PDB file of C-alpha atoms in Angstrom:
ATOM      1  CA  MET A   1     116.230 115.371 122.767  1.00  0.00           C
ATOM      2  CA  ILE A   2     115.882 115.014 118.969  1.00  0.00           C
ATOM      3  CA  PHE A   3     112.102 115.132 119.267  1.00  0.00           C
ATOM      4  CA  ASP A   4     112.384 118.586 120.899  1.00  0.00           C
ATOM      5  CA  ARG A   5     114.500 119.809 117.991  1.00  0.00           C
ATOM      6  CA  LEU A   6     112.009 118.298 115.572  1.00  0.00           C
ATOM      7  CA  CYS A   7     109.169 120.291 117.155  1.00  0.00           C
ATOM      8  CA  ILE A   8     111.253 123.475 117.284  1.00  0.00           C
ATOM      9  CA  THR A   9     112.127 123.284 113.591  1.00  0.00           C
ATOM     10  CA  GLU A  10     108.507 122.939 112.509  1.00  0.00           C
ATOM     11  CA  LYS A  11     107.744 125.098 109.512  1.00  0.00           C
ATOM     12  CA  PRO A  12     104.902 127.637 110.107  1.00  0.00           C
ATOM     13  CA  ASN A  13     103.941 127.505 106.405  1.00  0.00           C
ATOM     14  CA  ALA A  14     103.868 123.723 106.179  1.00  0.00           C
ATOM     15  CA  ALA A  15     100.573 122.707 104.627  1.00  0.00           C
ATOM     16  CA  PHE A  16      98.738 120.349 102.311  1.00  0.00           C
ATOM     17  CA  LYS A  17      96.694 121.222  99.257  1.00  0.00           C
ATOM     18  CA  PRO A  18      93.879 118.777  98.418  1.00  0.00           C
ATOM     19  CA  PHE A  19      93.303 117.608  94.790  1.00  0.00           C
ATOM     20  CA  ILE A  20      91.592 114.834  92.900  1.00  0.00           C
ATOM     21  CA  ASN A  21      93.690 112.512  90.700  1.00  0.00           C
ATOM     22  CA  LYS A  22      92.697 110.929  87.379  1.00  0.00           C
ATOM     23  CA  LYS A  23      91.019 108.000  89.152  1.00  0.00           C
ATOM     24  CA  GLY A  24      88.794 110.358  91.131  1.00  0.00           C
ATOM     25  CA  ARG A  25      90.604 109.762  94.449  1.00  0.00           C
ATOM     26  CA  LYS A  26      90.960 112.584  96.949  1.00  0.00           C
ATOM     27  CA  LEU A  27      94.665 113.107  97.668  1.00  0.00           C
ATOM     28  CA  ASN A  28      96.811 115.887  99.153  1.00  0.00           C
ATOM     29  CA  ARG A  29      99.854 117.613  97.765  1.00  0.00           C
ATOM     30  CA  GLN A  30     102.396 118.758 100.406  1.00  0.00           C
ATOM     31  CA  ASN A  31     104.515 121.869  99.988  1.00  0.00           C
ATOM     32  CA  SER A  32     108.284 121.950 100.480  1.00  0.00           C
ATOM     33  CA  ASP A  33     108.062 122.947 104.130  1.00  0.00           C
ATOM     34  CA  MET A  34     105.730 120.034 104.986  1.00  0.00           C
ATOM     35  CA  ARG A  35     107.992 117.682 103.054  1.00  0.00           C
ATOM     36  CA  GLU A  36     110.987 118.728 105.215  1.00  0.00           C
ATOM     37  CA  VAL A  37     109.001 118.129 108.383  1.00  0.00           C
ATOM     38  CA  HIS A  38     108.027 114.599 107.309  1.00  0.00           C
ATOM     39  CA  ARG A  39     111.567 113.735 106.217  1.00  0.00           C
ATOM     40  CA  ALA A  40     112.916 114.873 109.587  1.00  0.00           C
ATOM     41  CA  PHE A  41     110.230 112.806 111.327  1.00  0.00           C
ATOM     42  CA  LEU A  42     111.199 109.678 109.372  1.00  0.00           C
ATOM     43  CA  ALA A  43     114.889 110.276 110.234  1.00  0.00           C
ATOM     44  CA  PHE A  44     113.862 110.624 113.899  1.00  0.00           C
ATOM     45  CA  LEU A  45     112.014 107.280 113.815  1.00  0.00           C
ATOM     46  CA  LYS A  46     114.974 105.526 112.242  1.00  0.00           C
ATOM     47  CA  ILE A  47     117.216 106.735 115.104  1.00  0.00           C
ATOM     48  CA  GLN A  48     114.752 105.184 117.532  1.00  0.00           C
ATOM     49  CA  ASP A  49     115.533 101.720 115.996  1.00  0.00           C
ATOM     50  CA  ILE A  50     111.895 101.244 115.058  1.00  0.00           C
ATOM     51  CA  HIS A  51     111.233  98.147 112.976  1.00  0.00           C
ATOM     52  CA  MET A  52     111.027  99.233 109.341  1.00  0.00           C
ATOM     53  CA  PRO A  53     107.990  97.427 107.884  1.00  0.00           C
ATOM     54  CA  SER A  54     107.709  96.244 104.319  1.00  0.00           C
ATOM     55  CA  ALA A  55     104.925  97.357 102.035  1.00  0.00           C
ATOM     56  CA  TYR A  56     104.540  93.761 100.966  1.00  0.00           C
ATOM     57  CA  GLY A  57     103.625  92.387 104.391  1.00  0.00           C
ATOM     58  CA  THR A  58     104.562  88.889 105.592  1.00  0.00           C
ATOM     59  CA  GLY A  59     107.709  90.108 107.330  1.00  0.00           C
ATOM     60  CA  GLY A  60     109.237  91.626 104.197  1.00  0.00           C
ATOM     61  CA  LYS A  61     109.832  88.267 102.446  1.00  0.00           C
ATOM     62  CA  ALA A  62     108.803  89.670  99.089  1.00  0.00           C
ATOM     63  CA  ARG A  63     111.084  92.150  97.361  1.00  0.00           C
ATOM     64  CA  ASN A  64     108.310  93.766  95.325  1.00  0.00           C
ATOM     65  CA  LEU A  65     104.688  93.439  94.344  1.00  0.00           C
ATOM     66  CA  TRP A  66     105.087  90.450  92.034  1.00  0.00           C
ATOM     67  CA  HIS A  67     107.632  88.495  94.009  1.00  0.00           C
ATOM     68  CA  ARG A  68     105.039  88.082  96.723  1.00  0.00           C
ATOM     69  CA  PHE A  69     103.034  85.854  94.373  1.00  0.00           C
ATOM     70  CA  LEU A  70     105.911  83.402  94.302  1.00  0.00           C
ATOM     71  CA  GLN A  71     105.091  82.553  97.893  1.00  0.00           C
ATOM     72  CA  HIS A  72     101.799  81.145  96.642  1.00  0.00           C
ATOM     73  CA  ARG A  73     103.564  78.678  94.289  1.00  0.00           C
ATOM     74  CA  ASP A  74     104.396  75.147  95.275  1.00  0.00           C
ATOM     75  CA  LYS A  75     108.181  74.711  95.435  1.00  0.00           C
ATOM     76  CA  ASP A  76     108.049  71.179  94.029  1.00  0.00           C
ATOM     77  CA  THR A  77     105.491  71.406  91.250  1.00  0.00           C
ATOM     78  CA  GLY A  78     105.808  75.151  90.498  1.00  0.00           C
ATOM     79  CA  LYS A  79     101.993  75.468  90.384  1.00  0.00           C
ATOM     80  CA  PHE A  80      99.970  78.107  92.172  1.00  0.00           C
ATOM     81  CA  GLN A  81      97.497  77.295  94.925  1.00  0.00           C
ATOM     82  CA  LYS A  82      94.061  76.262  93.645  1.00  0.00           C
ATOM     83  CA  GLU A  83      91.706  78.474  95.723  1.00  0.00           C
ATOM     84  CA  TRP A  84      92.179  82.239  96.205  1.00  0.00           C
ATOM     85  CA  TYR A  85      90.574  84.977  98.250  1.00  0.00           C
ATOM     86  CA  ILE A  86      91.400  88.600  97.426  1.00  0.00           C
ATOM     87  CA  LEU A  87      90.508  91.405  99.839  1.00  0.00           C
ATOM     88  CA  ASP A  88      90.725  95.201  99.566  1.00  0.00           C
ATOM     89  CA  LEU A  89      90.242  97.798 102.238  1.00  0.00           C
ATOM     90  CA  ALA A  90      87.916 100.780 101.868  1.00  0.00           C
ATOM     91  CA  ASP A  91      89.585 104.115 102.652  1.00  0.00           C
ATOM     92  CA  ALA A  92      92.462 102.342 104.374  1.00  0.00           C
ATOM     93  CA  TYR A  93      94.420 105.431 105.425  1.00  0.00           C
ATOM     94  CA  GLY A  94      91.317 107.095 106.794  1.00  0.00           C
ATOM     95  CA  HIS A  95      90.679 104.188 109.228  1.00  0.00           C
ATOM     96  CA  VAL A  96      94.054 104.387 110.976  1.00  0.00           C
ATOM     97  CA  ASN A  97      93.493 105.209 114.650  1.00  0.00           C
ATOM     98  CA  MET A  98      96.070 107.782 115.668  1.00  0.00           C
ATOM     99  CA  GLU A  99      96.106 106.777 119.343  1.00  0.00           C
ATOM    100  CA  LYS A 100      96.750 103.158 118.404  1.00  0.00           C
ATOM    101  CA  LEU A 101      99.461 104.352 115.980  1.00  0.00           C
ATOM    102  CA  VAL A 102     101.219 106.120 118.830  1.00  0.00           C
ATOM    103  CA  GLY A 103     101.107 102.879 120.845  1.00  0.00           C
ATOM    104  CA  VAL A 104     102.624 100.931 117.929  1.00  0.00           C
ATOM    105  CA  ILE A 105     105.431 103.522 117.584  1.00  0.00           C
ATOM    106  CA  LEU A 106     106.193 103.379 121.264  1.00  0.00           C
ATOM    107  CA  LEU A 107     106.531  99.599 121.366  1.00  0.00           C
ATOM    108  CA  THR A 108     110.237  99.703 120.448  1.00  0.00           C
ATOM    109  CA  CYS A 109     111.127 103.254 121.515  1.00  0.00           C
ATOM    110  CA  ASP A 110     113.127 104.355 124.579  1.00  0.00           C
ATOM    111  CA  ASN A 111     111.499 105.301 127.873  1.00  0.00           C
ATOM    112  CA  GLU A 112     112.083 109.009 127.315  1.00  0.00           C
ATOM    113  CA  LEU A 113     109.884 109.111 124.224  1.00  0.00           C
ATOM    114  CA  ARG A 114     107.228 106.975 125.997  1.00  0.00           C
ATOM    115  CA  ARG A 115     106.901 109.755 128.556  1.00  0.00           C
ATOM    116  CA  ARG A 116     106.241 112.137 125.652  1.00  0.00           C
ATOM    117  CA  SER A 117     103.365 110.155 124.150  1.00  0.00           C
ATOM    118  CA  ASP A 118     100.997 113.173 124.323  1.00  0.00           C
ATOM    119  CA  ASP A 119     103.462 115.301 122.390  1.00  0.00           C
ATOM    120  CA  LEU A 120     103.916 112.580 119.844  1.00  0.00           C
ATOM    121  CA  LEU A 121     100.146 112.282 119.398  1.00  0.00           C
ATOM    122  CA  ALA A 122      99.859 116.064 118.988  1.00  0.00           C
ATOM    123  CA  PHE A 123     102.608 116.042 116.347  1.00  0.00           C
ATOM    124  CA  LEU A 124     100.862 113.279 114.381  1.00  0.00           C
ATOM    125  CA  MET A 125      97.486 115.011 114.570  1.00  0.00           C
ATOM    126  CA  ARG A 126      98.991 118.272 113.341  1.00  0.00           C
ATOM    127  CA  HIS A 127     101.216 116.989 110.516  1.00  0.00           C
ATOM    128  CA  CYS A 128     100.038 113.479 109.607  1.00  0.00           C
ATOM    129  CA  SER A 129      96.289 113.763 109.918  1.00  0.00           C
ATOM    130  CA  SER A 130      93.639 115.929 108.290  1.00  0.00           C
ATOM    131  CA  THR A 131      91.236 118.217 110.107  1.00  0.00           C
ATOM    132  CA  ARG A 132      88.475 117.296 107.613  1.00  0.00           C
ATOM    133  CA  GLU A 133      89.124 113.529 107.594  1.00  0.00           C
ATOM    134  CA  LYS A 134      90.100 110.916 110.105  1.00  0.00           C
ATOM    135  CA  GLY A 135      93.244 108.809 110.030  1.00  0.00           C
ATOM    136  CA  LEU A 136      96.404 109.354 108.029  1.00  0.00           C
ATOM    137  CA  ILE A 137      96.452 111.973 105.314  1.00  0.00           C
ATOM    138  CA  GLN A 138      97.067 110.661 101.803  1.00  0.00           C
ATOM    139  CA  GLY A 139     100.009 112.304 100.052  1.00  0.00           C
ATOM    140  CA  ALA A 140     102.368 112.858 103.003  1.00  0.00           C
ATOM    141  CA  THR A 141     105.928 111.543 102.828  1.00  0.00           C
ATOM    142  CA  SER A 142     105.607 109.468 105.966  1.00  0.00           C
ATOM    143  CA  SER A 143     102.048 108.186 105.470  1.00  0.00           C
ATOM    144  CA  SER A 144     102.965 104.944 103.656  1.00  0.00           C
ATOM    145  CA  PHE A 145     105.612 104.137 106.276  1.00  0.00           C
ATOM    146  CA  LEU A 146     103.240 104.827 109.200  1.00  0.00           C
ATOM    147  CA  PHE A 147     100.456 102.890 107.518  1.00  0.00           C
ATOM    148  CA  ASN A 148     102.614  99.788 107.048  1.00  0.00           C
ATOM    149  CA  LEU A 149     103.967 100.100 110.566  1.00  0.00           C
ATOM    150  CA  TYR A 150     100.367 100.141 111.802  1.00  0.00           C
ATOM    151  CA  LEU A 151      99.321  97.092 109.724  1.00  0.00           C
ATOM    152  CA  ASP A 152     102.517  95.180 110.493  1.00  0.00           C
ATOM    153  CA  GLU A 153     101.652  95.098 114.200  1.00  0.00           C
ATOM    154  CA  LEU A 154      97.829  95.091 114.281  1.00  0.00           C
ATOM    155  CA  VAL A 155      97.014  93.061 111.152  1.00  0.00           C
ATOM    156  CA  ASP A 156      99.957  91.068 109.765  1.00  0.00           C
ATOM    157  CA  ILE A 157     100.878  89.306 112.985  1.00  0.00           C
ATOM    158  CA  PRO A 158      97.379  87.984 113.854  1.00  0.00           C
ATOM    159  CA  LEU A 159      96.588  87.173 110.198  1.00  0.00           C
ATOM    160  CA  GLU A 160      99.845  85.189 109.742  1.00  0.00           C
ATOM    161  CA  ARG A 161      99.047  83.259 112.931  1.00  0.00           C
ATOM    162  CA  PHE A 162      95.458  82.593 111.838  1.00  0.00           C
ATOM    163  CA  CYS A 163      96.403  81.565 108.260  1.00  0.00           C
ATOM    164  CA  LYS A 164      99.172  79.292 109.388  1.00  0.00           C
ATOM    165  CA  ALA A 165      96.754  77.451 111.690  1.00  0.00           C
ATOM    166  CA  HIS A 166      94.352  76.859 108.779  1.00  0.00           C
ATOM    167  CA  GLY A 167      96.879  76.019 106.043  1.00  0.00           C
ATOM    168  CA  VAL A 168      96.399  79.240 104.113  1.00  0.00           C
ATOM    169  CA  THR A 169      99.177  81.320 102.443  1.00  0.00           C
ATOM    170  CA  TYR A 170      98.924  85.050 103.118  1.00  0.00           C
ATOM    171  CA  THR A 171     100.638  88.001 101.492  1.00  0.00           C
ATOM    172  CA  ARG A 172      99.861  91.736 101.446  1.00  0.00           C
ATOM    173  CA  TYR A 173     100.716  94.768  99.307  1.00  0.00           C
ATOM    174  CA  TYR A 174      99.676  97.918 101.223  1.00  0.00           C
ATOM    175  CA  ASP A 175      95.875  97.476 101.513  1.00  0.00           C
ATOM    176  CA  ASP A 176      95.565  94.572  99.045  1.00  0.00           C
ATOM    177  CA  PHE A 177      95.403  91.168 100.715  1.00  0.00           C
ATOM    178  CA  ALA A 178      95.898  87.847  98.979  1.00  0.00           C
ATOM    179  CA  PHE A 179      95.055  84.452 100.511  1.00  0.00           C
ATOM    180  CA  SER A 180      95.463  81.090  98.799  1.00  0.00           C
ATOM    181  CA  GLY A 181      95.122  77.431  99.696  1.00  0.00           C
ATOM    182  CA  GLN A 182      94.632  73.978  98.281  1.00  0.00           C
ATOM    183  CA  LYS A 183      91.299  72.381  97.461  1.00  0.00           C
ATOM    184  CA  GLY A 184      88.757  72.590 100.284  1.00  0.00           C
ATOM    185  CA  THR A 185      90.314  75.506 102.209  1.00  0.00           C
ATOM    186  CA  LEU A 186      88.893  78.826 100.988  1.00  0.00           C
ATOM    187  CA  LEU A 187      85.986  77.938  98.666  1.00  0.00           C
ATOM    188  CA  SER A 188      84.340  75.035 100.497  1.00  0.00           C
ATOM    189  CA  HIS A 189      80.848  75.744 101.785  1.00  0.00           C
ATOM    190  CA  ARG A 190      81.556  75.206 105.458  1.00  0.00           C
ATOM    191  CA  ARG A 191      85.306  75.411 106.156  1.00  0.00           C
ATOM    192  CA  GLY A 192      85.994  78.105 103.573  1.00  0.00           C
ATOM    193  CA  LYS A 193      83.185  80.248 104.820  1.00  0.00           C
ATOM    194  CA  LEU A 194      84.522  80.077 108.382  1.00  0.00           C
ATOM    195  CA  ILE A 195      88.106  80.914 107.274  1.00  0.00           C
ATOM    196  CA  ARG A 196      86.983  83.913 105.200  1.00  0.00           C
ATOM    197  CA  LYS A 197      84.835  85.120 108.103  1.00  0.00           C
ATOM    198  CA  GLY A 198      87.799  84.790 110.500  1.00  0.00           C
ATOM    199  CA  ILE A 199      89.975  86.842 108.129  1.00  0.00           C
ATOM    200  CA  ARG A 200      87.435  89.628 107.903  1.00  0.00           C
ATOM    201  CA  LYS A 201      86.929  89.573 111.655  1.00  0.00           C
ATOM    202  CA  ILE A 202      90.661  90.307 112.230  1.00  0.00           C
ATOM    203  CA  LEU A 203      90.548  93.272 109.810  1.00  0.00           C
ATOM    204  CA  ILE A 204      87.351  94.679 111.323  1.00  0.00           C
ATOM    205  CA  LYS A 205      88.788  94.298 114.820  1.00  0.00           C
ATOM    206  CA  ALA A 206      91.755  96.443 113.727  1.00  0.00           C
ATOM    207  CA  GLY A 207      89.318  99.185 112.724  1.00  0.00           C
ATOM    208  CA  PHE A 208      89.135  98.732 108.971  1.00  0.00           C
ATOM    209  CA  GLU A 209      86.296  98.291 106.495  1.00  0.00           C
ATOM    210  CA  ILE A 210      86.210  95.760 103.679  1.00  0.00           C
ATOM    211  CA  ASN A 211      85.702  96.992 100.139  1.00  0.00           C
ATOM    212  CA  HIS A 212      83.412  94.202  98.992  1.00  0.00           C
ATOM    213  CA  LEU A 213      83.244  95.518  95.404  1.00  0.00           C
ATOM    214  CA  LYS A 214      86.956  94.770  94.957  1.00  0.00           C
ATOM    215  CA  SER A 215      87.027  91.585  97.045  1.00  0.00           C
ATOM    216  CA  LYS A 216      86.531  88.221  95.337  1.00  0.00           C
ATOM    217  CA  CYS A 217      87.006  84.449  95.543  1.00  0.00           C
ATOM    218  CA  PHE A 218      88.059  82.358  92.535  1.00  0.00           C
ATOM    219  CA  ASP A 219      89.382  79.000  91.458  1.00  0.00           C
ATOM    220  CA  LEU A 220      92.640  79.502  89.554  1.00  0.00           C
ATOM    221  CA  THR A 221      92.347  76.158  87.780  1.00  0.00           C
ATOM    222  CA  LYS A 222      89.393  77.418  85.752  1.00  0.00           C
ATOM    223  CA  LYS A 223      91.127  80.310  83.969  1.00  0.00           C
ATOM    224  CA  PRO A 224      94.023  82.778  84.425  1.00  0.00           C
ATOM    225  CA  THR A 225      92.969  85.575  86.704  1.00  0.00           C
ATOM    226  CA  LYS A 226      94.145  89.197  86.986  1.00  0.00           C
ATOM    227  CA  VAL A 227      95.423  90.091  90.446  1.00  0.00           C
ATOM    228  CA  ASN A 228      96.973  93.479  91.244  1.00  0.00           C
ATOM    229  CA  GLY A 229      97.694  94.175  87.564  1.00  0.00           C
ATOM    230  CA  VAL A 230      99.238  90.826  86.576  1.00  0.00           C
ATOM    231  CA  LEU A 231      97.814  87.632  85.203  1.00  0.00           C
ATOM    232  CA  LEU A 232      98.287  84.469  87.249  1.00  0.00           C
ATOM    233  CA  ASP A 233      98.057  81.017  85.656  1.00  0.00           C
ATOM    234  CA  TYR A 234      97.472  77.888  87.687  1.00  0.00           C
ATOM    235  CA  TYR A 235     100.567  76.258  86.221  1.00  0.00           C
ATOM    236  CA  GLY A 236     102.796  78.938  87.731  1.00  0.00           C
ATOM    237  CA  ARG A 237     103.063  81.462  84.890  1.00  0.00           C
ATOM    238  CA  ILE A 238     103.051  85.200  85.684  1.00  0.00           C
ATOM    239  CA  SER A 239     102.434  87.612  82.818  1.00  0.00           C
ATOM    240  CA  LEU A 240     101.312  91.135  82.105  1.00  0.00           C
ATOM    241  CA  PRO A 241      97.890  91.845  80.569  1.00  0.00           C
ATOM    242  CA  ARG A 242      97.903  92.496  76.758  1.00  0.00           C
ATOM    243  CA  PRO A 243      96.785  96.222  76.993  1.00  0.00           C
ATOM    244  CA  VAL A 244      99.606  96.957  79.493  1.00  0.00           C
ATOM    245  CA  ILE A 245     102.207  95.314  77.242  1.00  0.00           C
ATOM    246  CA  LYS A 246     101.014  97.347  74.228  1.00  0.00           C
ATOM    247  CA  LYS A 247     101.114 100.605  76.182  1.00  0.00           C
ATOM    248  CA  MET A 248     104.623 100.004  77.514  1.00  0.00           C
ATOM    249  CA  SER A 249     105.954  98.814  74.155  1.00  0.00           C
ATOM    250  CA  GLY A 250     104.608 102.009  72.544  1.00  0.00           C
ATOM    251  CA  LEU A 251     106.329 104.225  75.108  1.00  0.00           C
ATOM    252  CA  LEU A 252     109.627 102.372  74.716  1.00  0.00           C
ATOM    253  CA  HIS A 253     109.454 102.485  70.910  1.00  0.00           C
ATOM    254  CA  ARG A 254     108.815 106.208  70.902  1.00  0.00           C
ATOM    255  CA  PHE A 255     111.666 106.943  73.310  1.00  0.00           C
ATOM    256  CA  VAL A 256     114.220 104.696  71.597  1.00  0.00           C
ATOM    257  CA  HIS A 257     113.454 106.184  68.147  1.00  0.00           C
ATOM    258  CA  GLY A 258     113.998 109.768  69.267  1.00  0.00           C
ATOM    259  CA  LYS A 259     110.400 110.895  69.846  1.00  0.00           C
ATOM    260  CA  HIS A 260     109.938 113.834  72.201  1.00  0.00           C
ATOM    261  CA  LEU A 261     109.059 111.967  75.373  1.00  0.00           C
ATOM    262  CA  SER A 262     110.231 112.609  78.906  1.00  0.00           C
ATOM    263  CA  SER A 263     112.294 109.873  80.482  1.00  0.00           C
ATOM    264  CA  PHE A 264     110.393 110.469  83.738  1.00  0.00           C
ATOM    265  CA  VAL A 265     107.145 109.453  81.978  1.00  0.00           C
ATOM    266  CA  VAL A 266     108.767 106.270  80.633  1.00  0.00           C
ATOM    267  CA  ASP A 267     110.381 105.375  83.985  1.00  0.00           C
ATOM    268  CA  GLY A 268     107.115 105.906  85.813  1.00  0.00           C
ATOM    269  CA  ASN A 269     105.242 103.508  83.515  1.00  0.00           C
ATOM    270  CA  LEU A 270     108.014 100.913  83.441  1.00  0.00           C
ATOM    271  CA  GLY A 271     107.867 100.070  87.165  1.00  0.00           C
ATOM    272  CA  ARG A 272     106.046  96.848  86.445  1.00  0.00           C
ATOM    273  CA  VAL A 273     108.633  95.660  83.881  1.00  0.00           C
ATOM    274  CA  GLN A 274     111.539  96.550  86.168  1.00  0.00           C
ATOM    275  CA  ASP A 275     109.965  94.562  89.019  1.00  0.00           C
ATOM    276  CA  ILE A 276     108.786  91.537  87.006  1.00  0.00           C
ATOM    277  CA  HIS A 277     111.490  91.068  84.344  1.00  0.00           C
ATOM    278  CA  ASP A 278     113.351  88.382  86.281  1.00  0.00           C
ATOM    279  CA  ILE A 279     110.251  86.254  86.963  1.00  0.00           C
ATOM    280  CA  LEU A 280     108.488  86.986  83.659  1.00  0.00           C
ATOM    281  CA  GLU A 281     108.451  84.009  81.304  1.00  0.00           C
ATOM    282  CA  PRO A 282     107.805  85.397  77.806  1.00  0.00           C
ATOM    283  CA  THR A 283     106.112  82.778  75.663  1.00  0.00           C
ATOM    284  CA  CYS A 284     104.573  84.944  72.973  1.00  0.00           C
ATOM    285  CA  CYS A 285     106.160  87.372  70.544  1.00  0.00           C
ATOM    286  CA  ILE A 286     104.586  90.479  72.079  1.00  0.00           C
ATOM    287  CA  GLU A 287     106.140  89.745  75.487  1.00  0.00           C
ATOM    288  CA  GLN A 288     109.531  88.935  73.900  1.00  0.00           C
ATOM    289  CA  ARG A 289     109.315  92.216  71.981  1.00  0.00           C
ATOM    290  CA  LEU A 290     108.636  94.142  75.197  1.00  0.00           C
ATOM    291  CA  LEU A 291     111.765  92.731  76.906  1.00  0.00           C
ATOM    292  CA  ILE A 292     113.893  93.504  73.785  1.00  0.00           C
ATOM    293  CA  LEU A 293     112.605  97.099  73.746  1.00  0.00           C
ATOM    294  CA  TYR A 294     113.319  97.365  77.473  1.00  0.00           C
ATOM    295  CA  LEU A 295     116.927  96.365  76.919  1.00  0.00           C
ATOM    296  CA  GLU A 296     117.245  98.886  74.077  1.00  0.00           C
ATOM    297  CA  TYR A 297     115.773 101.543  76.283  1.00  0.00           C
ATOM    298  CA  TYR A 298     118.181 100.685  79.059  1.00  0.00           C
ATOM    299  CA  HIS A 299     121.238 100.994  76.862  1.00  0.00           C
ATOM    300  CA  HIS A 300     119.900 104.176  75.255  1.00  0.00           C
ATOM    301  CA  ARG A 301     119.033 105.714  78.610  1.00  0.00           C
ATOM    302  CA  PHE A 302     122.470 105.279  80.194  1.00  0.00           C
ATOM    303  CA  ARG A 303     124.561 105.845  77.068  1.00  0.00           C
ATOM    304  CA  GLY A 304     127.541 108.151  77.757  1.00  0.00           C
ATOM    305  CA  ARG A 305     127.494 107.918  81.567  1.00  0.00           C
ATOM    306  CA  VAL A 306     129.192 105.699  84.097  1.00  0.00           C
ATOM    307  CA  ARG A 307     126.868 102.886  85.089  1.00  0.00           C
ATOM    308  CA  THR A 308     126.489 101.634  88.627  1.00  0.00           C
ATOM    309  CA  ARG A 309     125.361  98.270  89.860  1.00  0.00           C
ATOM    310  CA  GLN A 310     121.944  99.700  90.616  1.00  0.00           C
ATOM    311  CA  ASP A 311     121.526 100.672  86.938  1.00  0.00           C
ATOM    312  CA  ASP A 312     121.835  97.099  85.700  1.00  0.00           C
ATOM    313  CA  PRO A 313     118.334  95.767  85.005  1.00  0.00           C
ATOM    314  CA  PHE A 314     119.489  92.170  85.089  1.00  0.00           C
TER     315      PHE A 314
END
């Protein structure tokens, strides 16, 4: 069985090294041996025909972080929903129950692997969990996949059913949850309070804790609001915050004009532009300048090499 070969080929030196990133979060850096183990484990799961979840929740309808907001827009008027409820989980990876995760993995696996559930749990505890902390370890190659697989079964399904029954639109990006509805759904004193309480009850039942400092309710008709790094306007406009635009424009300008700047640094910071360029509606000169610089960077970056379809930004 492939799982036997996976266990046999385990690297004795596979390990994680903890570190703290710039935001003060405790993460783990895996060495090359541990990376090989996780890649082999992901390949093993794909062979089992396990449903590949999307990081954006809602059955993978959204292609990226910002396309999920389009599901909150009215198809006829193009306006966003009026009332919003944003939720964030506290230490989301640390609250994943490994025994429940094994049960989720075994839902679509063959009978032979189901008889090896104890071995699968031991493998997850050894390579995907930390001895100092509970739940999934942050920084492993397979952690994001396992986390979304866990939420797809235990959170997304009941939340979608609950929201559909109450006329609420629901989307998710990893541990960031967004709910929206028309007037009188999420912000009303009685009905809105019951709906928000029902949403939190589903998350708590799945074993998670709510980060109340990052959770909020707001009325989008009053002013544009920043959600997950982008500004949403009630009339359907999606834009980037001004400080983000200035930072990205500066990086593009320096690279295009021959400054000593690694392309990896630029590519890492341009993820938002690459995801949002086809739904961004530039109405001011600074946004138009950003898209022009992005096109110049694209042509400069791939000058002298054969381009593929994946290289084309538009």
